[in-house]
């Protein structure tokens, strides 16, 4: 054991952390373009990043001009209650503003929910291969995570309902799921909700909702008081860097989250950007369109290479490269293409590849072919 000048163990501040936090693995983000450029001595504009399910169109110009006009207010604190954005969301989604909670990304909301409702002696249920943040926030607040085996890479809702224990306070559902891209129907969701006790919160994470052609789920929050739906501006709305997400829940859940959130958890520019993004229906339509075309292109490219792909309704595909995926990921990096290994999800042979614009998709296929 190494000692500091004062005699304290250098691991003291790791060991002093709360038990759940001490054993946490940090979230592994996609490699930033700048970092790869530094490491490989590549120029930033030759790098293709298809690693974080970002919108390949870049931000909408309508959003940029709205943000520019908000620059003058940067010395002011943002509206802590996000009145204008909540009003716009309320109108668009047909839910009362009192049901809406804004977050610094929807990730913020997931943390707030765990902080408010999980703790030692309590448990949360989520699926195998589900978004990593569910297990992270469960553990961070010293609750026990119950991971339910998946079925064909997706959620086994029947098994999840059966896995609930008396100490379970929360279930996380990702629909569609990241990293697998799988989804379940609204009928299956309703059957699940009907089978879950009223004192268990069901967190329905719809980060990719806008990419799916499915009926609106918002009316369900009226019927099920334990349902919390989270969505984000990071994916189809093209604002991952702005960090804005939201939840729609029972007003009492929103009231609780409002008590513990940072008073100014969504910044000035984020509020303005999200409000403008909601209005830009053309941008959203183009996002969907380019995603559909890119998805079909990549899918047929993988088919031609004889690679198995998990069917996806998102803006990414999970592809089985037929061997250990890490060396493939590394070799692609060396060629300036960043994708996402998912070995930390227990999927060592898959790579998750976000759908890009045509040129990015072509380059990705070309490099993957060369590497394999
Ligand atoms: C991207 C993503 C989120 C949230 O991202 P934010 O940028 O924090 O809004 C949440 N859930 C899933 C499944 C995601 O893929």
Tab-separated table of C-alpha atoms and ligand atoms in Angstrom:
chain	number	residue	atom	x	y	z
A	1	UNK	CA	0.000	0.000	0.000
A	2	UNK	CA	1.503	3.348	-0.968
A	3	UNK	CA	1.312	6.207	1.502
A	4	UNK	CA	1.064	9.939	1.010
A	5	UNK	CA	3.099	12.483	2.988
A	6	UNK	CA	0.406	12.587	5.663
A	7	UNK	CA	0.354	8.808	5.997
A	8	UNK	CA	-3.057	8.269	4.465
A	9	UNK	CA	-3.544	5.428	2.015
A	10	UNK	CA	-3.672	6.774	-1.528
A	11	UNK	CA	-6.774	4.634	-2.031
A	12	UNK	CA	-8.432	6.316	0.938
A	13	UNK	CA	-10.791	8.371	-1.176
A	14	UNK	CA	-11.851	5.394	-3.211
A	15	UNK	CA	-12.464	3.292	-0.125
A	16	UNK	CA	-14.309	6.124	1.600
A	17	UNK	CA	-16.893	6.284	-1.199
A	18	UNK	CA	-20.307	4.710	-0.652
A	19	UNK	CA	-20.277	0.942	-1.410
A	20	UNK	CA	-22.310	1.137	-4.613
A	21	UNK	CA	-20.177	3.918	-6.029
A	22	UNK	CA	-16.884	2.241	-5.059
A	23	UNK	CA	-17.601	-0.720	-7.319
A	24	UNK	CA	-19.048	1.274	-10.249
A	25	UNK	CA	-17.629	1.031	-13.747
A	26	UNK	CA	-17.828	4.403	-15.493
A	27	UNK	CA	-19.971	4.761	-18.606
A	28	UNK	CA	-17.871	4.182	-21.742
A	29	UNK	CA	-18.715	6.920	-24.228
A	30	UNK	CA	-17.941	6.815	-27.939
A	31	UNK	CA	-14.421	8.032	-28.681
A	32	UNK	CA	-14.422	11.770	-29.435
A	33	UNK	CA	-13.203	12.811	-32.901
A	34	UNK	CA	-10.587	15.186	-31.438
A	35	UNK	CA	-9.136	12.419	-29.283
A	36	UNK	CA	-8.699	10.018	-32.199
A	37	UNK	CA	-7.188	12.832	-34.277
A	38	UNK	CA	-4.600	13.437	-31.519
A	39	UNK	CA	-3.844	9.749	-31.041
A	40	UNK	CA	-3.510	8.792	-34.695
A	41	UNK	CA	-2.179	12.077	-36.038
A	42	UNK	CA	-5.204	12.322	-38.331
A	43	UNK	CA	-6.945	15.463	-39.470
A	44	UNK	CA	-10.307	15.986	-37.785
A	45	UNK	CA	-12.250	16.265	-41.037
A	46	UNK	CA	-11.091	12.893	-42.370
A	47	UNK	CA	-12.561	11.103	-39.347
A	48	UNK	CA	-15.971	9.446	-39.509
A	49	UNK	CA	-17.696	9.049	-36.152
A	50	UNK	CA	-20.589	6.600	-36.061
A	51	UNK	CA	-20.268	5.795	-32.383
A	52	UNK	CA	-22.767	7.784	-30.331
A	53	UNK	CA	-26.038	7.711	-32.275
A	54	UNK	CA	-25.734	11.395	-33.023
A	55	UNK	CA	-27.732	13.029	-35.792
A	56	UNK	CA	-25.500	13.052	-38.892
A	57	UNK	CA	-27.309	16.122	-40.307
A	58	UNK	CA	-25.752	18.411	-37.693
A	59	UNK	CA	-27.932	20.922	-35.858
A	60	UNK	CA	-30.879	22.525	-37.690
A	61	UNK	CA	-30.185	26.040	-38.976
A	62	UNK	CA	-33.420	27.242	-37.370
A	63	UNK	CA	-32.053	26.052	-34.040
A	64	UNK	CA	-28.727	27.788	-34.562
A	65	UNK	CA	-30.354	31.116	-35.288
A	66	UNK	CA	-32.601	30.805	-32.238
A	67	UNK	CA	-29.517	30.122	-30.147
A	68	UNK	CA	-27.660	33.095	-31.607
A	69	UNK	CA	-30.461	35.381	-30.580
A	70	UNK	CA	-30.165	34.042	-27.017
A	71	UNK	CA	-26.466	34.882	-26.681
A	72	UNK	CA	-27.229	38.305	-25.219
A	73	UNK	CA	-28.900	36.642	-22.223
A	74	UNK	CA	-25.937	34.479	-21.284
A	75	UNK	CA	-25.113	36.585	-18.232
A	76	UNK	CA	-28.564	35.771	-16.849
A	77	UNK	CA	-29.556	32.533	-15.164
A	78	UNK	CA	-31.903	30.430	-17.261
A	79	UNK	CA	-35.613	30.189	-16.457
A	80	UNK	CA	-35.386	27.570	-13.704
A	81	UNK	CA	-38.870	26.291	-14.523
A	82	UNK	CA	-38.362	26.159	-18.280
A	83	UNK	CA	-41.776	27.745	-18.780
A	84	UNK	CA	-41.572	28.264	-22.548
A	85	UNK	CA	-40.159	24.829	-23.371
A	86	UNK	CA	-42.659	23.094	-21.090
A	87	UNK	CA	-45.489	25.012	-22.729
A	88	UNK	CA	-44.278	23.955	-26.179
A	89	UNK	CA	-43.910	20.315	-25.097
A	90	UNK	CA	-47.286	20.410	-23.379
A	91	UNK	CA	-48.955	21.577	-26.557
A	92	UNK	CA	-47.141	19.114	-28.791
A	93	UNK	CA	-47.645	16.067	-26.556
A	94	UNK	CA	-51.077	16.906	-25.155
A	95	UNK	CA	-49.982	16.647	-21.508
A	96	UNK	CA	-50.242	19.219	-18.714
A	97	UNK	CA	-47.016	21.152	-17.985
A	98	UNK	CA	-47.214	19.900	-14.368
A	99	UNK	CA	-46.366	16.420	-15.656
A	100	UNK	CA	-43.177	17.558	-17.400
A	101	UNK	CA	-39.690	17.552	-15.871
A	102	UNK	CA	-36.788	18.967	-17.862
A	103	UNK	CA	-33.318	17.480	-17.576
A	104	UNK	CA	-29.727	18.044	-18.583
A	105	UNK	CA	-30.260	15.316	-21.148
A	106	UNK	CA	-32.694	12.518	-20.292
A	107	UNK	CA	-29.758	10.917	-18.475
A	108	UNK	CA	-30.230	13.619	-15.819
A	109	UNK	CA	-33.832	12.473	-15.329
A	110	UNK	CA	-32.742	8.840	-14.905
A	111	UNK	CA	-30.339	9.943	-12.148
A	112	UNK	CA	-33.035	12.049	-10.449
A	113	UNK	CA	-35.490	9.148	-10.492
A	114	UNK	CA	-32.949	6.809	-8.910
A	115	UNK	CA	-31.985	9.446	-6.350
A	116	UNK	CA	-35.614	9.985	-5.381
A	117	UNK	CA	-36.862	6.426	-5.331
A	118	UNK	CA	-33.959	3.966	-4.945
A	119	UNK	CA	-31.692	3.236	-2.003
A	120	UNK	CA	-30.248	0.480	0.197
A	121	UNK	CA	-32.643	-2.442	0.647
A	122	UNK	CA	-34.514	-1.588	-2.582
A	123	UNK	CA	-34.144	-3.009	-6.069
A	124	UNK	CA	-34.626	-2.066	-9.714
A	125	UNK	CA	-35.323	-4.379	-12.646
A	126	UNK	CA	-33.904	-3.985	-16.148
A	127	UNK	CA	-33.127	-6.233	-19.091
A	128	UNK	CA	-29.917	-7.872	-20.148
A	129	UNK	CA	-28.334	-5.773	-22.963
A	130	UNK	CA	-30.354	-2.722	-21.859
A	131	UNK	CA	-28.888	0.790	-21.769
A	132	UNK	CA	-25.955	0.804	-19.308
A	133	UNK	CA	-27.141	3.866	-17.381
A	134	UNK	CA	-29.956	1.860	-15.678
A	135	UNK	CA	-27.515	-0.366	-13.818
A	136	UNK	CA	-25.221	2.598	-13.199
A	137	UNK	CA	-27.818	4.765	-11.438
A	138	UNK	CA	-29.232	1.789	-9.530
A	139	UNK	CA	-25.807	0.968	-8.134
A	140	UNK	CA	-24.885	4.610	-7.524
A	141	UNK	CA	-27.778	4.909	-5.066
A	142	UNK	CA	-26.915	1.603	-3.371
A	143	UNK	CA	-29.963	-0.274	-4.619
A	144	UNK	CA	-29.777	-3.771	-6.047
A	145	UNK	CA	-30.025	-4.282	-9.797
A	146	UNK	CA	-31.984	-7.268	-11.091
A	147	UNK	CA	-30.975	-8.035	-14.660
A	148	UNK	CA	-33.475	-10.176	-16.548
A	149	UNK	CA	-32.214	-12.373	-19.423
A	150	UNK	CA	-33.208	-10.961	-22.796
A	151	UNK	CA	-35.079	-12.735	-25.523
A	152	UNK	CA	-33.667	-12.376	-29.040
A	153	UNK	CA	-31.668	-9.314	-27.862
A	154	UNK	CA	-34.866	-7.581	-26.709
A	155	UNK	CA	-36.786	-7.216	-23.454
A	156	UNK	CA	-38.595	-10.295	-22.169
A	157	UNK	CA	-41.462	-8.356	-20.602
A	158	UNK	CA	-43.130	-11.462	-19.150
A	159	UNK	CA	-39.921	-12.495	-17.412
A	160	UNK	CA	-39.370	-8.914	-16.256
A	161	UNK	CA	-42.810	-8.767	-14.647
A	162	UNK	CA	-42.099	-12.090	-12.953
A	163	UNK	CA	-38.749	-10.800	-11.650
A	164	UNK	CA	-40.318	-8.039	-9.540
A	165	UNK	CA	-39.767	-8.517	-5.807
A	166	UNK	CA	-41.487	-6.886	-2.834
A	167	UNK	CA	-38.465	-4.540	-2.525
A	168	UNK	CA	-38.587	-3.530	-6.215
A	169	UNK	CA	-39.394	0.153	-6.685
A	170	UNK	CA	-38.476	0.675	-10.306
A	171	UNK	CA	-38.386	-1.036	-13.691
A	172	UNK	CA	-36.415	0.409	-16.588
A	173	UNK	CA	-37.689	-0.278	-20.113
A	174	UNK	CA	-35.849	0.994	-23.168
A	175	UNK	CA	-38.176	1.151	-26.153
A	176	UNK	CA	-36.480	0.926	-28.520
A	177	UNK	CA	-33.403	-0.370	-26.760
A	178	UNK	CA	-29.838	0.865	-27.058
A	179	UNK	CA	-27.474	-0.877	-27.951
A	180	UNK	CA	-29.564	-3.611	-29.619
A	181	UNK	CA	-32.167	-1.511	-31.474
A	182	UNK	CA	-34.988	-3.915	-30.550
A	183	UNK	CA	-38.499	-2.795	-29.625
A	184	UNK	CA	-41.813	-4.037	-28.298
A	185	UNK	CA	-45.363	-3.023	-29.263
A	186	UNK	CA	-47.743	-0.771	-27.359
A	187	UNK	CA	-49.988	-3.781	-26.763
A	188	UNK	CA	-47.120	-5.611	-25.082
A	189	UNK	CA	-46.344	-2.490	-23.066
A	190	UNK	CA	-49.929	-2.180	-21.829
A	191	UNK	CA	-50.049	-5.860	-20.863
A	192	UNK	CA	-46.851	-5.300	-18.890
A	193	UNK	CA	-48.174	-2.160	-17.191
A	194	UNK	CA	-51.345	-4.003	-16.202
A	195	UNK	CA	-49.274	-6.703	-14.516
A	196	UNK	CA	-46.999	-4.370	-12.525
A	197	UNK	CA	-48.058	-3.324	-8.992
A	198	UNK	CA	-49.017	0.361	-8.690
A	199	UNK	CA	-46.193	1.107	-6.269
A	200	UNK	CA	-43.502	0.191	-8.797
A	201	UNK	CA	-42.405	3.002	-11.093
A	202	UNK	CA	-42.061	1.980	-14.727
A	203	UNK	CA	-39.499	4.145	-16.497
A	204	UNK	CA	-40.147	3.966	-20.222
A	205	UNK	CA	-37.047	5.361	-21.938
A	206	UNK	CA	-38.021	6.496	-25.431
A	207	UNK	CA	-34.762	8.150	-26.507
A	208	UNK	CA	-35.364	6.995	-30.107
A	209	UNK	CA	-39.154	7.436	-30.174
A	210	UNK	CA	-39.072	9.905	-33.072
A	211	UNK	CA	-37.473	7.310	-35.357
A	212	UNK	CA	-40.317	4.822	-34.862
A	213	UNK	CA	-43.598	4.942	-36.713
A	214	UNK	CA	-45.739	4.008	-33.718
A	215	UNK	CA	-48.746	5.428	-31.869
A	216	UNK	CA	-48.118	8.107	-29.228
A	217	UNK	CA	-47.553	6.613	-25.778
A	218	UNK	CA	-48.247	9.810	-23.800
A	219	UNK	CA	-51.967	9.088	-23.168
A	220	UNK	CA	-50.814	6.095	-21.091
A	221	UNK	CA	-49.513	8.362	-18.302
A	222	UNK	CA	-53.136	9.286	-17.587
A	223	UNK	CA	-54.094	5.666	-17.208
A	224	UNK	CA	-51.032	4.430	-15.286
A	225	UNK	CA	-49.934	6.723	-12.482
A	226	UNK	CA	-46.688	4.741	-12.072
A	227	UNK	CA	-45.563	5.316	-15.674
A	228	UNK	CA	-42.718	7.760	-16.384
A	229	UNK	CA	-41.830	8.371	-20.038
A	230	UNK	CA	-38.432	9.911	-20.825
A	231	UNK	CA	-37.393	11.436	-24.162
A	232	UNK	CA	-34.481	13.482	-25.414
A	233	UNK	CA	-33.410	16.165	-27.861
A	234	UNK	CA	-30.075	14.358	-28.319
A	235	UNK	CA	-30.990	11.964	-31.103
A	236	UNK	CA	-33.563	12.749	-33.807
A	237	UNK	CA	-33.597	16.459	-32.870
A	238	UNK	CA	-29.828	16.657	-33.364
A	239	UNK	CA	-28.898	18.357	-30.073
A	240	UNK	CA	-26.716	15.845	-28.205
A	241	UNK	CA	-24.233	18.571	-27.285
A	242	UNK	CA	-26.935	20.824	-25.828
A	243	UNK	CA	-28.043	18.310	-23.177
A	244	UNK	CA	-31.825	18.596	-23.031
A	245	UNK	CA	-34.227	15.788	-22.189
A	246	UNK	CA	-37.517	15.489	-20.349
A	247	UNK	CA	-39.916	13.177	-18.632
A	248	UNK	CA	-43.694	13.003	-18.534
A	249	UNK	CA	-45.086	11.474	-15.367
A	250	UNK	CA	-47.725	11.774	-12.680
A	251	UNK	CA	-47.564	15.396	-11.395
A	252	UNK	CA	-46.487	14.104	-7.952
A	253	UNK	CA	-43.448	12.371	-9.439
A	254	UNK	CA	-42.625	15.606	-11.283
A	255	UNK	CA	-43.035	17.485	-7.989
A	256	UNK	CA	-40.529	15.166	-6.275
A	257	UNK	CA	-37.983	15.431	-9.102
A	258	UNK	CA	-38.392	19.195	-9.017
A	259	UNK	CA	-37.326	19.222	-5.348
A	260	UNK	CA	-34.001	17.482	-5.933
A	261	UNK	CA	-32.898	18.677	-9.359
A	262	UNK	CA	-30.343	21.436	-9.663
A	263	UNK	CA	-32.394	24.645	-9.877
A	264	UNK	CA	-30.802	25.506	-13.237
A	265	UNK	CA	-30.234	22.016	-14.633
A	266	UNK	CA	-31.041	23.069	-18.210
A	267	UNK	CA	-29.075	26.008	-19.548
A	268	UNK	CA	-30.252	29.055	-21.482
A	269	UNK	CA	-29.077	27.895	-24.869
A	270	UNK	CA	-30.416	24.392	-24.368
A	271	UNK	CA	-33.892	25.690	-23.521
A	272	UNK	CA	-33.975	27.927	-26.587
A	273	UNK	CA	-32.520	25.256	-28.864
A	274	UNK	CA	-35.011	22.599	-27.782
A	275	UNK	CA	-37.960	24.930	-28.246
A	276	UNK	CA	-36.809	25.811	-31.758
A	277	UNK	CA	-36.120	22.157	-32.568
A	278	UNK	CA	-39.685	21.179	-31.642
A	279	UNK	CA	-41.008	23.619	-34.239
A	280	UNK	CA	-38.732	22.437	-37.050
A	281	UNK	CA	-40.804	19.575	-38.401
A	282	UNK	CA	-38.868	19.628	-41.701
A	283	UNK	CA	-35.622	18.838	-39.919
A	284	UNK	CA	-37.232	15.938	-38.085
A	285	UNK	CA	-38.665	14.587	-41.323
A	286	UNK	CA	-35.244	14.844	-43.006
A	287	UNK	CA	-33.625	13.100	-40.025
A	288	UNK	CA	-36.022	10.199	-40.376
A	289	UNK	CA	-35.609	10.089	-44.139
A	290	UNK	CA	-31.803	10.051	-44.125
A	291	UNK	CA	-31.879	7.455	-41.369
A	292	UNK	CA	-34.175	5.177	-43.346
A	293	UNK	CA	-32.049	5.408	-46.475
A	294	UNK	CA	-28.789	4.936	-44.547
A	295	UNK	CA	-30.193	2.021	-42.589
A	296	UNK	CA	-31.197	0.191	-45.798
A	297	UNK	CA	-27.792	0.913	-47.359
A	298	UNK	CA	-25.784	-0.356	-44.377
A	299	UNK	CA	-28.080	-3.329	-43.899
A	300	UNK	CA	-27.572	-4.481	-47.495
A	301	UNK	CA	-23.829	-3.882	-47.174
A	302	UNK	CA	-23.669	-6.100	-44.092
A	303	UNK	CA	-25.884	-8.699	-45.805
A	304	UNK	CA	-23.485	-8.792	-48.742
A	305	UNK	CA	-20.617	-9.385	-46.320
A	306	UNK	CA	-22.576	-12.241	-44.742
A	307	UNK	CA	-22.770	-10.509	-41.353
A	308	UNK	CA	-25.752	-10.933	-39.027
A	309	UNK	CA	-27.467	-7.716	-38.005
A	310	UNK	CA	-29.970	-7.306	-35.161
A	311	UNK	CA	-33.097	-5.728	-36.741
A	312	UNK	CA	-33.258	-2.105	-35.528
A	313	UNK	CA	-35.852	0.652	-35.414
A	314	UNK	CA	-33.285	3.223	-34.220
A	315	UNK	CA	-30.536	5.298	-35.832
A	316	UNK	CA	-27.947	2.563	-35.395
A	317	UNK	CA	-27.362	-1.099	-36.168
A	318	UNK	CA	-25.729	-3.770	-34.046
A	319	UNK	CA	-23.748	-6.090	-36.295
A	320	UNK	CA	-22.121	-9.426	-35.445
A	321	UNK	CA	-18.663	-9.241	-37.046
A	322	UNK	CA	-18.164	-12.990	-36.631
A	323	UNK	CA	-15.108	-12.720	-34.393
A	324	UNK	CA	-13.822	-10.790	-31.381
A	325	UNK	CA	-15.040	-7.264	-32.190
A	326	UNK	CA	-12.412	-5.315	-30.208
A	327	UNK	CA	-9.518	-5.809	-32.655
A	328	UNK	CA	-11.928	-4.931	-35.482
A	329	UNK	CA	-12.900	-1.744	-33.639
A	330	UNK	CA	-9.206	-0.861	-33.110
A	331	UNK	CA	-8.315	-1.527	-36.741
A	332	UNK	CA	-11.208	0.672	-37.896
A	333	UNK	CA	-10.011	3.422	-35.544
A	334	UNK	CA	-6.593	3.317	-37.190
A	335	UNK	CA	-8.419	4.013	-40.492
A	336	UNK	CA	-10.246	6.972	-38.973
A	337	UNK	CA	-13.649	5.329	-38.482
A	338	UNK	CA	-15.068	5.366	-34.951
A	339	UNK	CA	-17.770	2.817	-34.127
A	340	UNK	CA	-18.778	1.405	-30.773
A	341	UNK	CA	-17.689	-1.876	-29.232
A	342	UNK	CA	-20.367	-3.343	-26.951
A	343	UNK	CA	-18.260	-5.941	-25.137
A	344	UNK	CA	-19.077	-4.200	-21.836
A	345	UNK	CA	-22.717	-5.173	-22.485
A	346	UNK	CA	-21.671	-8.826	-22.802
A	347	UNK	CA	-21.753	-8.646	-26.607
A	348	UNK	CA	-18.119	-9.329	-27.544
A	349	UNK	CA	-18.746	-10.071	-31.249
A	350	UNK	CA	-20.951	-7.080	-32.024
A	351	UNK	CA	-20.207	-3.534	-33.043
A	352	UNK	CA	-22.837	-0.821	-32.731
A	353	UNK	CA	-22.724	1.425	-35.756
A	354	UNK	CA	-24.725	4.662	-35.960
A	355	UNK	CA	-26.363	5.516	-39.289
A	356	UNK	CA	-24.499	8.390	-40.937
A	357	UNK	CA	-24.889	10.338	-44.151
A	358	UNK	CA	-24.234	8.406	-47.368
A	359	UNK	CA	-20.496	9.226	-47.555
A	360	UNK	CA	-19.938	8.177	-43.942
A	361	UNK	CA	-21.860	4.940	-44.431
A	362	UNK	CA	-19.852	4.136	-47.563
A	363	UNK	CA	-16.563	4.791	-45.800
A	364	UNK	CA	-17.627	2.683	-42.841
A	365	UNK	CA	-18.496	-0.308	-45.048
A	366	UNK	CA	-15.321	0.054	-47.068
A	367	UNK	CA	-13.129	0.134	-43.941
A	368	UNK	CA	-14.997	-2.701	-42.225
A	369	UNK	CA	-14.588	-4.841	-45.360
A	370	UNK	CA	-10.878	-4.079	-45.548
A	371	UNK	CA	-10.381	-4.835	-41.857
A	372	UNK	CA	-12.281	-8.157	-41.917
B	1	LIG	C1	-28.952	8.404	-25.864
B	1	LIG	C2	-29.815	7.722	-24.879
B	1	LIG	C3	-30.367	8.374	-23.764
B	1	LIG	C4	-30.182	9.764	-23.346
B	1	LIG	O1	-29.318	10.563	-23.746
B	1	LIG	P1	-29.338	12.092	-23.281
B	1	LIG	O2	-28.383	12.677	-24.248
B	1	LIG	O3	-28.860	12.114	-21.867
B	1	LIG	O4	-30.728	12.600	-23.409
B	1	LIG	C5	-31.224	7.691	-22.940
B	1	LIG	N1	-31.536	6.428	-23.171
B	1	LIG	C6	-31.043	5.759	-24.202
B	1	LIG	C7	-31.480	4.363	-24.418
B	1	LIG	C8	-30.160	6.372	-25.088
B	1	LIG	O5	-29.646	5.685	-26.101
